[in-house]
């Protein structure tokens, strides 16, 4: 059935990125404000968003830099935070099935953040075909929003959204709403064990250790839960 | 520009690119259907999305911030907006709008 549907193009990816764009902009804006407040220049703040392009890592980078951490220690701390991204490409390729193409993956995979991965995976789960132009559109819009938000935040300085608390609250909730909508879009009986284990492991990991530990525990725990049916089948056959 | 800052950004950014691109480029064959790797990769997406939703909503649920009502309204609005057309974009924007409106009404 899905064979008859044309694969989505670049423009389709740009449009699908709208919630991500609206969610990224205020966060990147906050980063720009925080970076200039921490003593970085506007070009330095924008450079961090252009080169690192990972939200939580960038805020941590500010804390490490202003705290005087050695450059290698700071770099390896940031690297450890994003280890989860190694799972995204293969998971996406598996979901794409026979449409999976990787010719330009060296370029579009740069944009494979949590939100872009979630949006792409949700679209595939709803029957959309995989295409590299779509991935470029999705990733480019999100990346542009992130870099532009940083530049505007760094330029505007602190307090720009403080006069608009309702707007700020709505924008803050944007990524939560996006993840919830994506979760609803992929919800199925088969995915339920992975989802439940992931939620539980995230809560336990966050409460007992830290937010980063919670995220890693949730992703790995949930993915391992998906191996149980294959493992019990292998045991029955043995 | 501070050279240490540039070096840190290049190392972290280079690793980010490697984490995001190399596993995709190096995956040359599909995992065996029903196998352990297929199960792991198939569950990675739902697990990641569930994890990120939980991680993003947890701070709002802590009593210190007291943002529970706008967040609860946003969650309900997101679910209700999703159900009729299963549109992720419409559900996300509706949820954020309702969360902002309830915040405005509470002030």
PDB file of N, CA and C in Angstrom, chain A residues 19 22 44 47 51-54 71 74 79 82-83 85-87 89-91 94 102 106 109-110 114 121 126 166 169-170 173-174 176-180 184-186 198-199 202 215 218-219 222-223 226-227 230-231 233, chain B residues 1-2 4-5 8-9 11 13 15-17 19-21 23-25 27 34 36 38-54 56 74-75 78 82 86 88-89 92-93 95-96 99-100 103-104 107:
ATOM      1  N   UNK A  19       6.551  22.513  14.121  1.00  0.00           N
ATOM      2  CA  UNK A  19       6.545  22.464  15.595  1.00  0.00           C
ATOM      3  C   UNK A  19       7.954  22.482  16.187  1.00  0.00           C
ATOM      4  N   UNK A  22       9.249  26.068  16.058  1.00  0.00           N
ATOM      5  CA  UNK A  22       8.633  26.902  17.090  1.00  0.00           C
ATOM      6  C   UNK A  22       9.095  26.509  18.490  1.00  0.00           C
ATOM      7  N   UNK A  44      30.664  34.195  19.227  1.00  0.00           N
ATOM      8  CA  UNK A  44      31.020  32.961  19.944  1.00  0.00           C
ATOM      9  C   UNK A  44      29.767  32.137  20.270  1.00  0.00           C
ATOM     10  N   UNK A  47      28.583  30.603  17.089  1.00  0.00           N
ATOM     11  CA  UNK A  47      29.515  29.539  16.695  1.00  0.00           C
ATOM     12  C   UNK A  47      29.203  28.243  17.452  1.00  0.00           C
ATOM     13  N   UNK A  51      28.274  24.852  15.533  1.00  0.00           N
ATOM     14  CA  UNK A  51      29.236  23.738  15.534  1.00  0.00           C
ATOM     15  C   UNK A  51      28.798  22.580  16.432  1.00  0.00           C
ATOM     16  N   UNK A  52      28.217  22.871  17.602  1.00  0.00           N
ATOM     17  CA  UNK A  52      27.819  21.773  18.508  1.00  0.00           C
ATOM     18  C   UNK A  52      26.405  21.297  18.174  1.00  0.00           C
ATOM     19  N   UNK A  53      25.448  22.214  18.054  1.00  0.00           N
ATOM     20  CA  UNK A  53      24.058  21.931  17.711  1.00  0.00           C
ATOM     21  C   UNK A  53      23.469  20.806  18.563  1.00  0.00           C
ATOM     22  N   UNK A  54      23.470  21.039  19.873  1.00  0.00           N
ATOM     23  CA  UNK A  54      22.855  20.094  20.812  1.00  0.00           C
ATOM     24  C   UNK A  54      22.493  20.899  22.060  1.00  0.00           C
ATOM     25  N   UNK A  71      39.756  22.378  28.630  1.00  0.00           N
ATOM     26  CA  UNK A  71      39.038  22.234  27.368  1.00  0.00           C
ATOM     27  C   UNK A  71      38.728  20.773  27.028  1.00  0.00           C
ATOM     28  N   UNK A  74      35.979  19.454  29.314  1.00  0.00           N
ATOM     29  CA  UNK A  74      34.693  20.022  28.879  1.00  0.00           C
ATOM     30  C   UNK A  74      34.196  19.308  27.621  1.00  0.00           C
ATOM     31  N   UNK A  79      30.594  15.327  24.901  1.00  0.00           N
ATOM     32  CA  UNK A  79      30.499  14.157  24.018  1.00  0.00           C
ATOM     33  C   UNK A  79      29.685  13.056  24.700  1.00  0.00           C
ATOM     34  N   UNK A  82      25.834  13.120  24.547  1.00  0.00           N
ATOM     35  CA  UNK A  82      25.094  12.883  23.298  1.00  0.00           C
ATOM     36  C   UNK A  82      25.271  11.486  22.720  1.00  0.00           C
ATOM     37  N   UNK A  83      25.777  10.584  23.555  1.00  0.00           N
ATOM     38  CA  UNK A  83      26.019   9.210  23.114  1.00  0.00           C
ATOM     39  C   UNK A  83      24.746   8.533  22.593  1.00  0.00           C
ATOM     40  N   UNK A  85      22.669   9.455  20.608  1.00  0.00           N
ATOM     41  CA  UNK A  85      22.377   9.696  19.190  1.00  0.00           C
ATOM     42  C   UNK A  85      22.857   8.562  18.289  1.00  0.00           C
ATOM     43  N   UNK A  86      23.729   7.694  18.778  1.00  0.00           N
ATOM     44  CA  UNK A  86      24.217   6.596  17.925  1.00  0.00           C
ATOM     45  C   UNK A  86      23.076   5.645  17.547  1.00  0.00           C
ATOM     46  N   UNK A  87      22.018   5.636  18.334  1.00  0.00           N
ATOM     47  CA  UNK A  87      20.916   4.704  18.062  1.00  0.00           C
ATOM     48  C   UNK A  87      19.965   5.225  16.985  1.00  0.00           C
ATOM     49  N   UNK A  89      20.136   6.828  13.861  1.00  0.00           N
ATOM     50  CA  UNK A  89      20.259   6.508  12.430  1.00  0.00           C
ATOM     51  C   UNK A  89      19.834   5.076  12.119  1.00  0.00           C
ATOM     52  N   UNK A  90      20.430   4.078  12.804  1.00  0.00           N
ATOM     53  CA  UNK A  90      20.031   2.694  12.515  1.00  0.00           C
ATOM     54  C   UNK A  90      18.542   2.435  12.766  1.00  0.00           C
ATOM     55  N   UNK A  91      17.974   3.041  13.814  1.00  0.00           N
ATOM     56  CA  UNK A  91      16.542   2.837  14.093  1.00  0.00           C
ATOM     57  C   UNK A  91      15.696   3.415  12.963  1.00  0.00           C
ATOM     58  N   UNK A  94      15.977   1.176   9.870  1.00  0.00           N
ATOM     59  CA  UNK A  94      15.183  -0.050  10.024  1.00  0.00           C
ATOM     60  C   UNK A  94      13.716   0.244   9.732  1.00  0.00           C
ATOM     61  N   UNK A 102      21.109   6.014   1.995  1.00  0.00           N
ATOM     62  CA  UNK A 102      22.081   6.704   2.846  1.00  0.00           C
ATOM     63  C   UNK A 102      23.105   7.489   2.037  1.00  0.00           C
ATOM     64  N   UNK A 106      25.703  11.471   5.255  1.00  0.00           N
ATOM     65  CA  UNK A 106      26.808  12.210   5.887  1.00  0.00           C
ATOM     66  C   UNK A 106      26.413  13.669   6.131  1.00  0.00           C
ATOM     67  N   UNK A 109      22.320  13.589   8.277  1.00  0.00           N
ATOM     68  CA  UNK A 109      22.359  13.000   9.623  1.00  0.00           C
ATOM     69  C   UNK A 109      22.877  13.997  10.667  1.00  0.00           C
ATOM     70  N   UNK A 110      23.549  15.056  10.214  1.00  0.00           N
ATOM     71  CA  UNK A 110      23.987  16.103  11.157  1.00  0.00           C
ATOM     72  C   UNK A 110      22.778  16.710  11.879  1.00  0.00           C
ATOM     73  N   UNK A 114      17.142  14.883  18.722  1.00  0.00           N
ATOM     74  CA  UNK A 114      16.047  14.125  19.342  1.00  0.00           C
ATOM     75  C   UNK A 114      14.717  14.404  18.629  1.00  0.00           C
ATOM     76  N   UNK A 121      10.586   9.559  12.577  1.00  0.00           N
ATOM     77  CA  UNK A 121      10.120   8.220  12.926  1.00  0.00           C
ATOM     78  C   UNK A 121       8.593   8.176  13.004  1.00  0.00           C
ATOM     79  N   UNK A 126       3.417   6.418  10.544  1.00  0.00           N
ATOM     80  CA  UNK A 126       2.086   6.719  10.014  1.00  0.00           C
ATOM     81  C   UNK A 126       1.963   6.337   8.536  1.00  0.00           C
ATOM     82  N   UNK A 166       2.971  34.396  29.501  1.00  0.00           N
ATOM     83  CA  UNK A 166       2.081  33.413  28.872  1.00  0.00           C
ATOM     84  C   UNK A 166       2.690  32.894  27.570  1.00  0.00           C
ATOM     85  N   UNK A 169       5.453  30.584  28.547  1.00  0.00           N
ATOM     86  CA  UNK A 169       4.966  29.279  29.012  1.00  0.00           C
ATOM     87  C   UNK A 169       4.532  28.410  27.836  1.00  0.00           C
ATOM     88  N   UNK A 170       3.824  29.015  26.886  1.00  0.00           N
ATOM     89  CA  UNK A 170       3.377  28.274  25.709  1.00  0.00           C
ATOM     90  C   UNK A 170       4.544  27.757  24.897  1.00  0.00           C
ATOM     91  N   UNK A 173       6.308  24.888  26.527  1.00  0.00           N
ATOM     92  CA  UNK A 173       5.562  23.629  26.477  1.00  0.00           C
ATOM     93  C   UNK A 173       5.609  22.989  25.084  1.00  0.00           C
ATOM     94  N   UNK A 174       6.103  23.727  24.098  1.00  0.00           N
ATOM     95  CA  UNK A 174       6.044  23.271  22.703  1.00  0.00           C
ATOM     96  C   UNK A 174       6.711  21.898  22.498  1.00  0.00           C
ATOM     97  N   UNK A 176       7.403  19.578  24.748  1.00  0.00           N
ATOM     98  CA  UNK A 176       6.666  18.539  25.487  1.00  0.00           C
ATOM     99  C   UNK A 176       5.451  18.102  24.665  1.00  0.00           C
ATOM    100  N   UNK A 177       4.727  19.087  24.130  1.00  0.00           N
ATOM    101  CA  UNK A 177       3.546  18.775  23.310  1.00  0.00           C
ATOM    102  C   UNK A 177       3.954  17.988  22.064  1.00  0.00           C
ATOM    103  N   UNK A 178       5.086  18.357  21.480  1.00  0.00           N
ATOM    104  CA  UNK A 178       5.555  17.643  20.284  1.00  0.00           C
ATOM    105  C   UNK A 178       5.855  16.183  20.610  1.00  0.00           C
ATOM    106  N   UNK A 179       6.584  15.943  21.707  1.00  0.00           N
ATOM    107  CA  UNK A 179       6.914  14.561  22.070  1.00  0.00           C
ATOM    108  C   UNK A 179       5.651  13.766  22.401  1.00  0.00           C
ATOM    109  N   UNK A 180       4.678  14.414  23.051  1.00  0.00           N
ATOM    110  CA  UNK A 180       3.428  13.733  23.386  1.00  0.00           C
ATOM    111  C   UNK A 180       2.677  13.362  22.104  1.00  0.00           C
ATOM    112  N   UNK A 184       1.781   9.617  20.747  1.00  0.00           N
ATOM    113  CA  UNK A 184       0.441   9.161  20.360  1.00  0.00           C
ATOM    114  C   UNK A 184       0.463   8.583  18.947  1.00  0.00           C
ATOM    115  N   UNK A 185       1.272   9.197  18.073  1.00  0.00           N
ATOM    116  CA  UNK A 185       1.291   8.764  16.672  1.00  0.00           C
ATOM    117  C   UNK A 185       1.957   7.408  16.482  1.00  0.00           C
ATOM    118  N   UNK A 186       2.806   6.988  17.412  1.00  0.00           N
ATOM    119  CA  UNK A 186       3.482   5.687  17.247  1.00  0.00           C
ATOM    120  C   UNK A 186       2.946   4.631  18.222  1.00  0.00           C
ATOM    121  N   UNK A 198      10.621   2.453  29.236  1.00  0.00           N
ATOM    122  CA  UNK A 198      11.352   3.715  29.039  1.00  0.00           C
ATOM    123  C   UNK A 198      10.890   4.781  30.028  1.00  0.00           C
ATOM    124  N   UNK A 199       9.573   4.902  30.197  1.00  0.00           N
ATOM    125  CA  UNK A 199       9.030   5.912  31.126  1.00  0.00           C
ATOM    126  C   UNK A 199       9.514   5.632  32.545  1.00  0.00           C
ATOM    127  N   UNK A 202      13.260   6.226  32.958  1.00  0.00           N
ATOM    128  CA  UNK A 202      13.587   7.664  32.936  1.00  0.00           C
ATOM    129  C   UNK A 202      13.286   8.301  34.289  1.00  0.00           C
ATOM    130  N   UNK A 215      17.673   9.935  30.946  1.00  0.00           N
ATOM    131  CA  UNK A 215      17.450   9.818  29.497  1.00  0.00           C
ATOM    132  C   UNK A 215      18.150   8.573  28.946  1.00  0.00           C
ATOM    133  N   UNK A 218      16.320   5.440  30.191  1.00  0.00           N
ATOM    134  CA  UNK A 218      15.040   5.263  29.509  1.00  0.00           C
ATOM    135  C   UNK A 218      15.219   4.699  28.109  1.00  0.00           C
ATOM    136  N   UNK A 219      16.139   5.283  27.360  1.00  0.00           N
ATOM    137  CA  UNK A 219      16.319   4.845  25.970  1.00  0.00           C
ATOM    138  C   UNK A 219      16.863   3.421  25.896  1.00  0.00           C
ATOM    139  N   UNK A 222      14.248   0.866  27.450  1.00  0.00           N
ATOM    140  CA  UNK A 222      13.121   0.648  26.551  1.00  0.00           C
ATOM    141  C   UNK A 222      13.513  -0.173  25.332  1.00  0.00           C
ATOM    142  N   UNK A 223      14.675   0.128  24.768  1.00  0.00           N
ATOM    143  CA  UNK A 223      15.133  -0.621  23.584  1.00  0.00           C
ATOM    144  C   UNK A 223      15.423  -2.075  23.950  1.00  0.00           C
ATOM    145  N   UNK A 226      12.460  -4.249  24.000  1.00  0.00           N
ATOM    146  CA  UNK A 226      12.040  -4.704  22.668  1.00  0.00           C
ATOM    147  C   UNK A 226      12.733  -5.977  22.226  1.00  0.00           C
ATOM    148  N   UNK A 227      13.820  -6.347  22.899  1.00  0.00           N
ATOM    149  CA  UNK A 227      14.539  -7.577  22.527  1.00  0.00           C
ATOM    150  C   UNK A 227      13.911  -8.814  23.166  1.00  0.00           C
ATOM    151  N   UNK A 230      12.122 -11.496  20.835  1.00  0.00           N
ATOM    152  CA  UNK A 230      13.093 -12.231  20.012  1.00  0.00           C
ATOM    153  C   UNK A 230      13.906 -13.200  20.847  1.00  0.00           C
ATOM    154  N   UNK A 231      14.242 -12.779  22.059  1.00  0.00           N
ATOM    155  CA  UNK A 231      15.045 -13.609  22.956  1.00  0.00           C
ATOM    156  C   UNK A 231      14.237 -14.830  23.404  1.00  0.00           C
ATOM    157  N   UNK A 233      11.725 -16.158  21.816  1.00  0.00           N
ATOM    158  CA  UNK A 233      11.532 -17.013  20.643  1.00  0.00           C
ATOM    159  C   UNK A 233      12.764 -17.875  20.414  1.00  0.00           C
TER     160      UNK A 233
ATOM    161  N   UNK B   1      38.012  35.545  18.762  1.00  0.00           N
ATOM    162  CA  UNK B   1      37.301  34.417  19.364  1.00  0.00           C
ATOM    163  C   UNK B   1      38.260  33.548  20.178  1.00  0.00           C
ATOM    164  N   UNK B   2      37.790  33.081  21.328  1.00  0.00           N
ATOM    165  CA  UNK B   2      38.622  32.282  22.225  1.00  0.00           C
ATOM    166  C   UNK B   2      38.999  30.934  21.564  1.00  0.00           C
ATOM    167  N   UNK B   4      40.311  28.206  22.791  1.00  0.00           N
ATOM    168  CA  UNK B   4      39.891  27.053  23.599  1.00  0.00           C
ATOM    169  C   UNK B   4      38.415  26.722  23.362  1.00  0.00           C
ATOM    170  N   UNK B   5      37.622  27.789  23.243  1.00  0.00           N
ATOM    171  CA  UNK B   5      36.177  27.614  23.007  1.00  0.00           C
ATOM    172  C   UNK B   5      35.949  26.962  21.629  1.00  0.00           C
ATOM    173  N   UNK B   8      36.953  23.244  21.865  1.00  0.00           N
ATOM    174  CA  UNK B   8      35.919  22.477  22.565  1.00  0.00           C
ATOM    175  C   UNK B   8      34.711  22.249  21.655  1.00  0.00           C
ATOM    176  N   UNK B   9      34.306  23.306  20.951  1.00  0.00           N
ATOM    177  CA  UNK B   9      33.148  23.194  20.061  1.00  0.00           C
ATOM    178  C   UNK B   9      33.435  22.217  18.927  1.00  0.00           C
ATOM    179  N   UNK B  11      35.562  19.648  18.908  1.00  0.00           N
ATOM    180  CA  UNK B  11      35.598  18.275  19.419  1.00  0.00           C
ATOM    181  C   UNK B  11      34.185  17.755  19.697  1.00  0.00           C
ATOM    182  N   UNK B  13      31.295  19.012  18.567  1.00  0.00           N
ATOM    183  CA  UNK B  13      30.516  18.984  17.328  1.00  0.00           C
ATOM    184  C   UNK B  13      30.928  17.831  16.424  1.00  0.00           C
ATOM    185  N   UNK B  15      32.157  14.968  17.392  1.00  0.00           N
ATOM    186  CA  UNK B  15      31.611  13.738  17.985  1.00  0.00           C
ATOM    187  C   UNK B  15      30.116  13.635  17.725  1.00  0.00           C
ATOM    188  N   UNK B  16      29.420  14.768  17.811  1.00  0.00           N
ATOM    189  CA  UNK B  16      27.977  14.755  17.522  1.00  0.00           C
ATOM    190  C   UNK B  16      27.714  14.276  16.102  1.00  0.00           C
ATOM    191  N   UNK B  17      28.507  14.805  15.164  1.00  0.00           N
ATOM    192  CA  UNK B  17      28.334  14.374  13.767  1.00  0.00           C
ATOM    193  C   UNK B  17      28.605  12.863  13.653  1.00  0.00           C
ATOM    194  N   UNK B  19      28.348  10.536  15.950  1.00  0.00           N
ATOM    195  CA  UNK B  19      27.276   9.767  16.585  1.00  0.00           C
ATOM    196  C   UNK B  19      26.030   9.706  15.699  1.00  0.00           C
ATOM    197  N   UNK B  20      25.763  10.817  14.993  1.00  0.00           N
ATOM    198  CA  UNK B  20      24.528  10.883  14.209  1.00  0.00           C
ATOM    199  C   UNK B  20      24.687  10.248  12.826  1.00  0.00           C
ATOM    200  N   UNK B  21      25.874  10.405  12.226  1.00  0.00           N
ATOM    201  CA  UNK B  21      26.025   9.977  10.821  1.00  0.00           C
ATOM    202  C   UNK B  21      26.668   8.602  10.666  1.00  0.00           C
ATOM    203  N   UNK B  23      26.838   5.669  12.392  1.00  0.00           N
ATOM    204  CA  UNK B  23      26.051   4.425  12.483  1.00  0.00           C
ATOM    205  C   UNK B  23      25.133   4.229  11.278  1.00  0.00           C
ATOM    206  N   UNK B  24      24.602   5.342  10.735  1.00  0.00           N
ATOM    207  CA  UNK B  24      23.741   5.252   9.550  1.00  0.00           C
ATOM    208  C   UNK B  24      24.558   4.814   8.336  1.00  0.00           C
ATOM    209  N   UNK B  25      25.730   5.416   8.167  1.00  0.00           N
ATOM    210  CA  UNK B  25      26.561   5.116   6.995  1.00  0.00           C
ATOM    211  C   UNK B  25      27.147   3.707   7.056  1.00  0.00           C
ATOM    212  N   UNK B  27      25.828   1.039   8.566  1.00  0.00           N
ATOM    213  CA  UNK B  27      24.844  -0.040   8.640  1.00  0.00           C
ATOM    214  C   UNK B  27      24.592  -0.547   7.220  1.00  0.00           C
ATOM    215  N   UNK B  34      12.639 -10.309  13.315  1.00  0.00           N
ATOM    216  CA  UNK B  34      12.346 -11.148  14.485  1.00  0.00           C
ATOM    217  C   UNK B  34      13.559 -11.410  15.351  1.00  0.00           C
ATOM    218  N   UNK B  36      17.192 -10.424  17.582  1.00  0.00           N
ATOM    219  CA  UNK B  36      17.417  -9.564  18.740  1.00  0.00           C
ATOM    220  C   UNK B  36      17.722  -8.128  18.314  1.00  0.00           C
ATOM    221  N   UNK B  38      16.912  -6.617  15.486  1.00  0.00           N
ATOM    222  CA  UNK B  38      15.705  -5.997  14.924  1.00  0.00           C
ATOM    223  C   UNK B  38      14.792  -5.533  16.054  1.00  0.00           C
ATOM    224  N   UNK B  39      14.669  -6.343  17.085  1.00  0.00           N
ATOM    225  CA  UNK B  39      13.843  -5.977  18.242  1.00  0.00           C
ATOM    226  C   UNK B  39      14.387  -4.753  18.938  1.00  0.00           C
ATOM    227  N   UNK B  40      15.716  -4.713  19.094  1.00  0.00           N
ATOM    228  CA  UNK B  40      16.367  -3.581  19.763  1.00  0.00           C
ATOM    229  C   UNK B  40      16.156  -2.289  18.977  1.00  0.00           C
ATOM    230  N   UNK B  41      16.443  -2.361  17.666  1.00  0.00           N
ATOM    231  CA  UNK B  41      16.328  -1.149  16.840  1.00  0.00           C
ATOM    232  C   UNK B  41      14.865  -0.721  16.680  1.00  0.00           C
ATOM    233  N   UNK B  42      13.963  -1.699  16.566  1.00  0.00           N
ATOM    234  CA  UNK B  42      12.549  -1.395  16.424  1.00  0.00           C
ATOM    235  C   UNK B  42      11.979  -0.715  17.658  1.00  0.00           C
ATOM    236  N   UNK B  43      12.541  -1.013  18.802  1.00  0.00           N
ATOM    237  CA  UNK B  43      12.041  -0.425  20.053  1.00  0.00           C
ATOM    238  C   UNK B  43      12.760   0.867  20.409  1.00  0.00           C
ATOM    239  N   UNK B  44      13.866   1.160  19.730  1.00  0.00           N
ATOM    240  CA  UNK B  44      14.632   2.365  20.047  1.00  0.00           C
ATOM    241  C   UNK B  44      13.792   3.620  19.857  1.00  0.00           C
ATOM    242  N   UNK B  45      13.027   3.690  18.767  1.00  0.00           N
ATOM    243  CA  UNK B  45      12.222   4.877  18.475  1.00  0.00           C
ATOM    244  C   UNK B  45      11.163   5.127  19.535  1.00  0.00           C
ATOM    245  N   UNK B  46      10.250   4.142  19.765  1.00  0.00           N
ATOM    246  CA  UNK B  46       9.246   4.346  20.818  1.00  0.00           C
ATOM    247  C   UNK B  46       9.882   4.638  22.176  1.00  0.00           C
ATOM    248  N   UNK B  47      10.985   3.944  22.486  1.00  0.00           N
ATOM    249  CA  UNK B  47      11.645   4.174  23.781  1.00  0.00           C
ATOM    250  C   UNK B  47      12.205   5.598  23.850  1.00  0.00           C
ATOM    251  N   UNK B  48      12.805   6.056  22.762  1.00  0.00           N
ATOM    252  CA  UNK B  48      13.404   7.397  22.748  1.00  0.00           C
ATOM    253  C   UNK B  48      12.328   8.464  22.899  1.00  0.00           C
ATOM    254  N   UNK B  49      11.225   8.314  22.168  1.00  0.00           N
ATOM    255  CA  UNK B  49      10.170   9.336  22.223  1.00  0.00           C
ATOM    256  C   UNK B  49       9.516   9.345  23.611  1.00  0.00           C
ATOM    257  N   UNK B  50       9.267   8.143  24.159  1.00  0.00           N
ATOM    258  CA  UNK B  50       8.677   8.069  25.504  1.00  0.00           C
ATOM    259  C   UNK B  50       9.624   8.680  26.533  1.00  0.00           C
ATOM    260  N   UNK B  51      10.917   8.418  26.372  1.00  0.00           N
ATOM    261  CA  UNK B  51      11.918   8.960  27.292  1.00  0.00           C
ATOM    262  C   UNK B  51      11.953  10.484  27.222  1.00  0.00           C
ATOM    263  N   UNK B  52      11.969  11.017  26.006  1.00  0.00           N
ATOM    264  CA  UNK B  52      12.084  12.468  25.841  1.00  0.00           C
ATOM    265  C   UNK B  52      10.828  13.183  26.337  1.00  0.00           C
ATOM    266  N   UNK B  53       9.656  12.557  26.137  1.00  0.00           N
ATOM    267  CA  UNK B  53       8.424  13.150  26.678  1.00  0.00           C
ATOM    268  C   UNK B  53       8.489  13.161  28.213  1.00  0.00           C
ATOM    269  N   UNK B  54       8.879  12.035  28.785  1.00  0.00           N
ATOM    270  CA  UNK B  54       8.955  11.951  30.254  1.00  0.00           C
ATOM    271  C   UNK B  54       9.964  12.968  30.797  1.00  0.00           C
ATOM    272  N   UNK B  56      10.952  15.694  29.476  1.00  0.00           N
ATOM    273  CA  UNK B  56      10.558  17.093  29.290  1.00  0.00           C
ATOM    274  C   UNK B  56       9.412  17.495  30.217  1.00  0.00           C
ATOM    275  N   UNK B  74      -2.442  21.726  28.824  1.00  0.00           N
ATOM    276  CA  UNK B  74      -1.715  21.543  27.567  1.00  0.00           C
ATOM    277  C   UNK B  74      -1.681  20.079  27.137  1.00  0.00           C
ATOM    278  N   UNK B  75      -1.491  19.188  28.112  1.00  0.00           N
ATOM    279  CA  UNK B  75      -1.449  17.746  27.808  1.00  0.00           C
ATOM    280  C   UNK B  75      -2.815  17.284  27.286  1.00  0.00           C
ATOM    281  N   UNK B  78      -3.445  18.652  23.823  1.00  0.00           N
ATOM    282  CA  UNK B  78      -2.633  17.959  22.806  1.00  0.00           C
ATOM    283  C   UNK B  78      -3.296  16.635  22.416  1.00  0.00           C
ATOM    284  N   UNK B  82      -5.118  15.773  18.847  1.00  0.00           N
ATOM    285  CA  UNK B  82      -4.507  14.734  18.018  1.00  0.00           C
ATOM    286  C   UNK B  82      -5.557  13.745  17.500  1.00  0.00           C
ATOM    287  N   UNK B  86      -5.252  12.915  13.718  1.00  0.00           N
ATOM    288  CA  UNK B  86      -3.920  12.332  13.961  1.00  0.00           C
ATOM    289  C   UNK B  86      -2.805  13.226  13.385  1.00  0.00           C
ATOM    290  N   UNK B  88       0.235  15.609  13.994  1.00  0.00           N
ATOM    291  CA  UNK B  88       1.222  15.962  15.017  1.00  0.00           C
ATOM    292  C   UNK B  88       1.370  17.481  15.112  1.00  0.00           C
ATOM    293  N   UNK B  89       1.386  18.155  13.952  1.00  0.00           N
ATOM    294  CA  UNK B  89       1.570  19.612  13.931  1.00  0.00           C
ATOM    295  C   UNK B  89       0.410  20.310  14.640  1.00  0.00           C
ATOM    296  N   UNK B  92       0.451  19.644  18.450  1.00  0.00           N
ATOM    297  CA  UNK B  92       1.535  20.352  19.134  1.00  0.00           C
ATOM    298  C   UNK B  92       1.198  21.829  19.315  1.00  0.00           C
ATOM    299  N   UNK B  93       0.743  22.456  18.235  1.00  0.00           N
ATOM    300  CA  UNK B  93       0.443  23.881  18.305  1.00  0.00           C
ATOM    301  C   UNK B  93      -0.748  24.148  19.237  1.00  0.00           C
ATOM    302  N   UNK B  95      -1.706  22.278  21.835  1.00  0.00           N
ATOM    303  CA  UNK B  95      -1.253  22.059  23.209  1.00  0.00           C
ATOM    304  C   UNK B  95      -0.490  23.265  23.744  1.00  0.00           C
ATOM    305  N   UNK B  96       0.417  23.818  22.941  1.00  0.00           N
ATOM    306  CA  UNK B  96       1.217  24.970  23.379  1.00  0.00           C
ATOM    307  C   UNK B  96       0.328  26.204  23.563  1.00  0.00           C
ATOM    308  N   UNK B  99      -1.731  25.811  26.767  1.00  0.00           N
ATOM    309  CA  UNK B  99      -0.843  25.987  27.931  1.00  0.00           C
ATOM    310  C   UNK B  99      -0.583  27.489  28.159  1.00  0.00           C
ATOM    311  N   UNK B 100      -0.318  28.216  27.086  1.00  0.00           N
ATOM    312  CA  UNK B 100      -0.081  29.664  27.194  1.00  0.00           C
ATOM    313  C   UNK B 100      -1.324  30.410  27.646  1.00  0.00           C
ATOM    314  N   UNK B 103      -2.004  29.819  31.333  1.00  0.00           N
ATOM    315  CA  UNK B 103      -1.028  30.622  32.095  1.00  0.00           C
ATOM    316  C   UNK B 103      -1.478  32.076  32.179  1.00  0.00           C
ATOM    317  N   UNK B 104      -1.957  32.609  31.044  1.00  0.00           N
ATOM    318  CA  UNK B 104      -2.411  34.007  31.016  1.00  0.00           C
ATOM    319  C   UNK B 104      -3.626  34.202  31.916  1.00  0.00           C
ATOM    320  N   UNK B 107      -2.970  34.512  35.730  1.00  0.00           N
ATOM    321  CA  UNK B 107      -2.218  35.676  36.255  1.00  0.00           C
ATOM    322  C   UNK B 107      -3.116  36.880  36.495  1.00  0.00           C
TER     323      UNK B 107
END
